[in-house]
Amino acid sequence: MRARNVLAALLLAAAGLARAGDYAALPGGRFESVLPQGDLPGVSVPVTLAPFELRRTPVSVAEFLAFVRAHPEWRRGTAPAVFADARYLSHWSAPLEPPAGAGALQRPVVDVSWFAARAFCESEDARLPTWLEWEYAAAADETRTDARADPAWRRRILAWYERPGGAALPAVGGQANAHGVRDLQGLVWEWVDDFNALFIAGDSRTQGDPDVLKFCGAGAISIIDRDSYAVLMRVAFLSSLNAADTTSTLGFRCARSLPGASR
Amino acid sequence: MSMSTVADRMRRGALSIGCLIGLSLPVLAGAAGRTAPGDFGPPRGEPIHAILTSPPNVPPPVARNYPAKVIVELEVIEKEMQISEGVSYTYWTFGGTTPGSFIRVRQGDTVEFHLKNNPDNKMPHNIDLHGVTGPGGGAASSFTAPGHESKFTFKALNEGIYVYHCATAPVGMHIANGMYGLILVEPPQGLPKVDHEYYVMQGDFYTQGKYREKGKQAFDMEKAIDERPTYVLFNGAEGALTGDKALKAKVGETVRLFVGNGGPNLVSSFHVIGAIFDEVRFEGGTNVQKNVQTTLIPAGGAAVAKFRTHVPGSYVMVDHSIFRAFNKGALAILKVDGPEDKAIYSGKELDSVYLGDRAAPNLNAVAKATASSEKGTLSLDEQIKAGAELFNGTCSVCHQANGAGLPGVFPPLAKSDFLAADIHRAQSIVLRGLTGKVVVNGSEFNSVMPPMTQLNDDEIANILTYVLNSWGNPGGRVSSDDIKQRRAEPAAAATAAH
Amino acid sequence: MTDLPMTRRGAVLALMAAAHAAVAAQAAPAPPVSTLPGDSVYRLRPRIVDQDGHAVDLASMRGAPLIVSMFYSSCDMVCPLIFETIKQTRMALPPDRRERVHVLMISFDPERDTVAQLKETAAAHGCDSHWTLVRASDADVRQIAAVLGVQYRRLPSGAFNHSSAILLLDRDGRIAARTGKLGEVDPQFVDVLARLA
């Protein structure tokens, strides 16, 4: 009896390594982004998002540890500076030793760069979500798929912005939203695949100033609705980053396209 | 497509955007042998690390007669601090303080500016220094993610006192959270020597809760857009420059105040009660105005006020849009010590009238009354003592510490027939204010009393109990339940009964 | 958790799976050490194809300074200016040094910038043999832009909104200089270029 259980456990472990991550299916559909999606700045043009899958929680320390165990080229000290900056996994005591302590392994992994996040997602046949996919998933609260008109939704986000980092992060697995996805707001910032498509000018007052030499095509992005400044602050954060950058409040989760759907 | 076609298109395109290219100013002047005024040539000597100070202190004079390379390192720190007694707020700061560190350089210096964003911060930040000639004042080049550092270099071409602030979207919010400070670019010959230099900066703050509502307060964007501040403060907090933190000088000394206004919204009518500015570099510019009582400091602007102290006392700095001083906290103190000069001023000190709860660091009787009230053992004596403490500094400002009022202006509370006739009416007046004609003790008054919206039920009850038991008034007691009832009643027209 | 039949075959298979898992869970062997510096852009191995249809190995650019930028052919505003500026920048060097400096232009738009289009664009801008115009998959373009610090997004019209940056890579592929100045030569950029060429 005991041998059978041990073998079952070993088989499960083998299966687990091949395809980790618990994904929720999101239907997509018509979505109005806070960022202009049309050709004209300041004009809202709804997009149609293909259905996709999104990890229910951000990638945890435990999961990232398993990843760097299997992919030594992504360990701290080995990963080159062009892909991960000097603060990559800086809170770990050694390249294969995350911070100790009760529940530390279940915290979201932070101090990871865009390249490292991408590599992790590739390792489980996934990718980073696009900005639109992320924005769409995060528009939900516990009961509604689009709660953005509710000031309470915005207040919760702003309350998190007003809490500086530095404190130990809680574990992943907070309250699920209407899509069954957790922790999109209020835990860590998250990378998106097209973070470098979200450029606002370094000086945010130039919204509307068509510095077309600097941003060929349309000038820097300006948001459509002044009330969506909570989302704008997320865009500002993502656009302040370079791909090799890491910060102690920035993690990620993965997404998967569904077969047959085009991105 | 032939080359000439592309070149033609290019030329056409270049003509239309040529003006845009022309508009982008090179930051380092000196191209083709042209130098801007204020450009004294390349930096000489070893690079200097700028000394930055926290308010209200100012770094020492530059004391240098050649342009140098000055390295400025400024760190953005997001932290929770006290904005008023028992009230905390998340500030975003340059150098850990609001206003941020004071930067002092010399005209013609080449400043290598390092902006660091503390790794524990959540937000990206940048900096716009009004003294910089260049795109966005440096904001474009300093957009920095947490845990990172940006560097940009500029030449300080213009001398003067300049505001710096964060310019990350939403800009108003970053400023409202305390991201502003001053940079002084000294003229090449330096500034005339004075005995004291101080750094004072006004700012307006917008919280979801009311003025002095206890606990952690969040930023309120709606109030900020509507320009309805909850607090208007010097140096970022109530009491930042009062009590034992008051600025100090001695009789006969010269004081130079670098006064900034970070906004985000309000313009300041800066005045020092009991002093006249001998010289004001209004707007921080080159011209000087003399013998000034009150000077306007625009939001995002600064001024330099210089005066000599003649008599001892507490000089109260206010924004003379006066309700900001007494109802929102725009109050700071310069304490001047030394021998009196009766020839110039012989009266009592202003302390008891204006300072009240600001001068005393604690409100002991108030704390005691609160504790008793919670236990249900609040006594009349405790109420009177607490009311006395609260009265001073709030009501005493107009009604005077002895309840005498100001003849023709503010009605007396001492032995007041108006008060004795209807205590319920008095309670409503404290809650809702009163405008229009009243007759008190035979004299007519026609003034404006603002609603005391910053006082809670306990505070109003204690103050009225104190008043009822002072200066020949009939005595009696008001409870916080009485006030609660008054609040619930529909507001009668806040004018005097005809 | 299912109940496993304890047949001998089942046991052997389970053991093999377990062994496989155990091996994978152990620290995998170290990868071959690259001779490229850690901050070299050539560490990225995108699949890029040039205007002659040849696959290009980015690391083959090693050994000489390289001017890099990103563009798309149907851009009529800024991208032509990028080409011109790079030309002027190379001309700021004396002919023998200029010889050593090559240019790599990466297209944002693999859909419309086919090999044939790249060839046309190169000819239209008078690009000589020092210029390589390439296309790559959307995913690779995103990575190249990320490593170069270029921001871009595709608009519904098919045009691109992108930041304009001209970069200089040193002989080992490290970013040595970067400029946003278009239409005129950036003296600081040329300074660095002259030192590297």
PDB file of C-alpha atoms in Angstrom, chain A residues 3-5 7-8 10-14 17 36-39 69-70 72-73 75 78 80-83 96 114-115 118 193-197 199 212-219 221 239 242-243, chain C residues 1 3-4 6 14-15 17-18 21 24-31 38-41 43-44 75 77-79 81 139 142-143 145-147 150-153 155-157 160-164 182:
ATOM      1  CA  ALA A   3       4.843   1.580  -2.154  1.00  0.00           C
ATOM      2  CA  ARG A   4       1.836   2.221  -4.368  1.00  0.00           C
ATOM      3  CA  ASN A   5       1.344   5.675  -2.843  1.00  0.00           C
ATOM      4  CA  LEU A   7       4.945   5.517  -6.899  1.00  0.00           C
ATOM      5  CA  ALA A   8       1.776   7.513  -7.431  1.00  0.00           C
ATOM      6  CA  LEU A  10       6.473  10.135  -8.087  1.00  0.00           C
ATOM      7  CA  LEU A  11       4.334   9.888 -11.203  1.00  0.00           C
ATOM      8  CA  LEU A  12       2.399  12.984 -10.198  1.00  0.00           C
ATOM      9  CA  ALA A  13       5.648  14.839  -9.640  1.00  0.00           C
ATOM     10  CA  ALA A  14       6.793  13.856 -13.111  1.00  0.00           C
ATOM     11  CA  LEU A  17       7.047  19.199 -14.020  1.00  0.00           C
ATOM     12  CA  PRO A  36      -6.593  54.581 -27.488  1.00  0.00           C
ATOM     13  CA  GLN A  37      -6.587  51.549 -29.772  1.00  0.00           C
ATOM     14  CA  GLY A  38      -7.479  53.390 -32.961  1.00  0.00           C
ATOM     15  CA  ASP A  39      -5.404  55.591 -35.169  1.00  0.00           C
ATOM     16  CA  ARG A  69      16.894  24.658 -11.182  1.00  0.00           C
ATOM     17  CA  ALA A  70      16.044  23.258 -14.592  1.00  0.00           C
ATOM     18  CA  PRO A  72      20.797  27.234 -15.118  1.00  0.00           C
ATOM     19  CA  GLU A  73      21.212  29.926 -17.768  1.00  0.00           C
ATOM     20  CA  ARG A  75      20.109  31.673 -12.456  1.00  0.00           C
ATOM     21  CA  THR A  78      24.638  33.319 -14.837  1.00  0.00           C
ATOM     22  CA  PRO A  80      23.700  38.037 -18.515  1.00  0.00           C
ATOM     23  CA  ALA A  81      23.217  41.722 -17.696  1.00  0.00           C
ATOM     24  CA  VAL A  82      21.496  42.332 -21.016  1.00  0.00           C
ATOM     25  CA  PHE A  83      18.664  40.046 -19.883  1.00  0.00           C
ATOM     26  CA  LEU A  96      19.125  28.519  -5.735  1.00  0.00           C
ATOM     27  CA  TRP A 114      10.893  40.772 -18.656  1.00  0.00           C
ATOM     28  CA  PHE A 115      13.319  38.399 -20.350  1.00  0.00           C
ATOM     29  CA  ARG A 118       9.252  35.357 -20.823  1.00  0.00           C
ATOM     30  CA  ASP A 193       4.468  41.075 -23.265  1.00  0.00           C
ATOM     31  CA  ASP A 194       4.146  44.429 -24.994  1.00  0.00           C
ATOM     32  CA  PHE A 195       5.250  46.609 -22.080  1.00  0.00           C
ATOM     33  CA  ASN A 196       7.302  48.656 -24.538  1.00  0.00           C
ATOM     34  CA  ALA A 197       4.192  49.477 -26.545  1.00  0.00           C
ATOM     35  CA  PHE A 199       5.016  54.507 -23.991  1.00  0.00           C
ATOM     36  CA  VAL A 212       6.127  63.576 -33.746  1.00  0.00           C
ATOM     37  CA  LEU A 213       9.885  63.461 -34.116  1.00  0.00           C
ATOM     38  CA  LYS A 214      10.215  61.652 -30.840  1.00  0.00           C
ATOM     39  CA  PHE A 215       7.310  59.292 -31.307  1.00  0.00           C
ATOM     40  CA  CYS A 216       6.851  58.789 -35.000  1.00  0.00           C
ATOM     41  CA  GLY A 217       3.283  58.185 -35.972  1.00  0.00           C
ATOM     42  CA  ALA A 218       1.133  59.690 -33.311  1.00  0.00           C
ATOM     43  CA  GLY A 219       3.010  61.280 -30.499  1.00  0.00           C
ATOM     44  CA  ILE A 221      -0.044  57.795 -25.898  1.00  0.00           C
ATOM     45  CA  SER A 239       6.628  52.377 -19.426  1.00  0.00           C
ATOM     46  CA  ASN A 242      13.556  48.535 -19.498  1.00  0.00           C
ATOM     47  CA  ALA A 243      13.358  44.879 -20.395  1.00  0.00           C
TER      48      ALA A 243
ATOM     49  CA  MET C   1      -5.454  10.144  -6.602  1.00  0.00           C
ATOM     50  CA  ASP C   3      -5.356   3.495  -7.364  1.00  0.00           C
ATOM     51  CA  LEU C   4      -2.500   1.944  -9.325  1.00  0.00           C
ATOM     52  CA  MET C   6       0.615  -3.120  -8.924  1.00  0.00           C
ATOM     53  CA  ALA C  14       6.438   4.267 -12.820  1.00  0.00           C
ATOM     54  CA  LEU C  15      10.057   3.875 -11.859  1.00  0.00           C
ATOM     55  CA  ALA C  17       8.963   8.209 -14.936  1.00  0.00           C
ATOM     56  CA  ALA C  18      10.257   8.798 -11.452  1.00  0.00           C
ATOM     57  CA  ALA C  21      11.655  13.373 -12.917  1.00  0.00           C
ATOM     58  CA  ALA C  24      15.212  16.808 -14.349  1.00  0.00           C
ATOM     59  CA  ALA C  25      14.822  18.005 -10.775  1.00  0.00           C
ATOM     60  CA  GLN C  26      18.534  17.858 -10.152  1.00  0.00           C
ATOM     61  CA  ALA C  27      20.589  20.895 -11.092  1.00  0.00           C
ATOM     62  CA  ALA C  28      21.000  20.645 -14.869  1.00  0.00           C
ATOM     63  CA  PRO C  29      24.551  20.913 -16.183  1.00  0.00           C
ATOM     64  CA  ALA C  30      25.957  24.427 -16.819  1.00  0.00           C
ATOM     65  CA  PRO C  31      25.507  25.826 -20.361  1.00  0.00           C
ATOM     66  CA  GLY C  38      27.097  40.117 -20.289  1.00  0.00           C
ATOM     67  CA  ASP C  39      25.700  43.380 -21.604  1.00  0.00           C
ATOM     68  CA  SER C  40      26.182  42.540 -25.264  1.00  0.00           C
ATOM     69  CA  VAL C  41      23.110  42.816 -27.457  1.00  0.00           C
ATOM     70  CA  ARG C  43      23.474  37.592 -26.622  1.00  0.00           C
ATOM     71  CA  LEU C  44      20.067  37.742 -28.201  1.00  0.00           C
ATOM     72  CA  CYS C  75       6.696  55.165 -42.732  1.00  0.00           C
ATOM     73  CA  MET C  77       7.559  60.828 -41.649  1.00  0.00           C
ATOM     74  CA  VAL C  78      10.424  59.954 -39.384  1.00  0.00           C
ATOM     75  CA  CYS C  79      11.959  56.751 -40.725  1.00  0.00           C
ATOM     76  CA  LEU C  81      14.919  60.929 -41.536  1.00  0.00           C
ATOM     77  CA  ALA C 139       8.007  37.947 -31.209  1.00  0.00           C
ATOM     78  CA  ARG C 142       9.499  42.635 -29.640  1.00  0.00           C
ATOM     79  CA  GLN C 143      12.656  41.185 -28.084  1.00  0.00           C
ATOM     80  CA  ALA C 145      13.170  46.402 -29.447  1.00  0.00           C
ATOM     81  CA  ALA C 146      13.242  45.461 -25.770  1.00  0.00           C
ATOM     82  CA  VAL C 147      16.973  44.910 -25.763  1.00  0.00           C
ATOM     83  CA  VAL C 150      12.915  51.078 -28.427  1.00  0.00           C
ATOM     84  CA  GLN C 151       9.172  51.438 -27.845  1.00  0.00           C
ATOM     85  CA  TYR C 152       6.646  50.705 -30.539  1.00  0.00           C
ATOM     86  CA  ARG C 153       3.111  49.621 -31.196  1.00  0.00           C
ATOM     87  CA  LEU C 155      -1.792  50.922 -35.141  1.00  0.00           C
ATOM     88  CA  PRO C 156      -4.937  49.538 -36.789  1.00  0.00           C
ATOM     89  CA  SER C 157      -4.019  51.326 -40.022  1.00  0.00           C
ATOM     90  CA  PHE C 160       3.535  52.056 -36.320  1.00  0.00           C
ATOM     91  CA  ASN C 161       3.858  54.437 -33.447  1.00  0.00           C
ATOM     92  CA  HIS C 162       7.485  54.137 -32.341  1.00  0.00           C
ATOM     93  CA  SER C 163      10.243  55.974 -30.571  1.00  0.00           C
ATOM     94  CA  SER C 164      13.115  57.108 -32.738  1.00  0.00           C
ATOM     95  CA  LEU C 182      17.237  63.396 -36.121  1.00  0.00           C
TER      96      LEU C 182
END
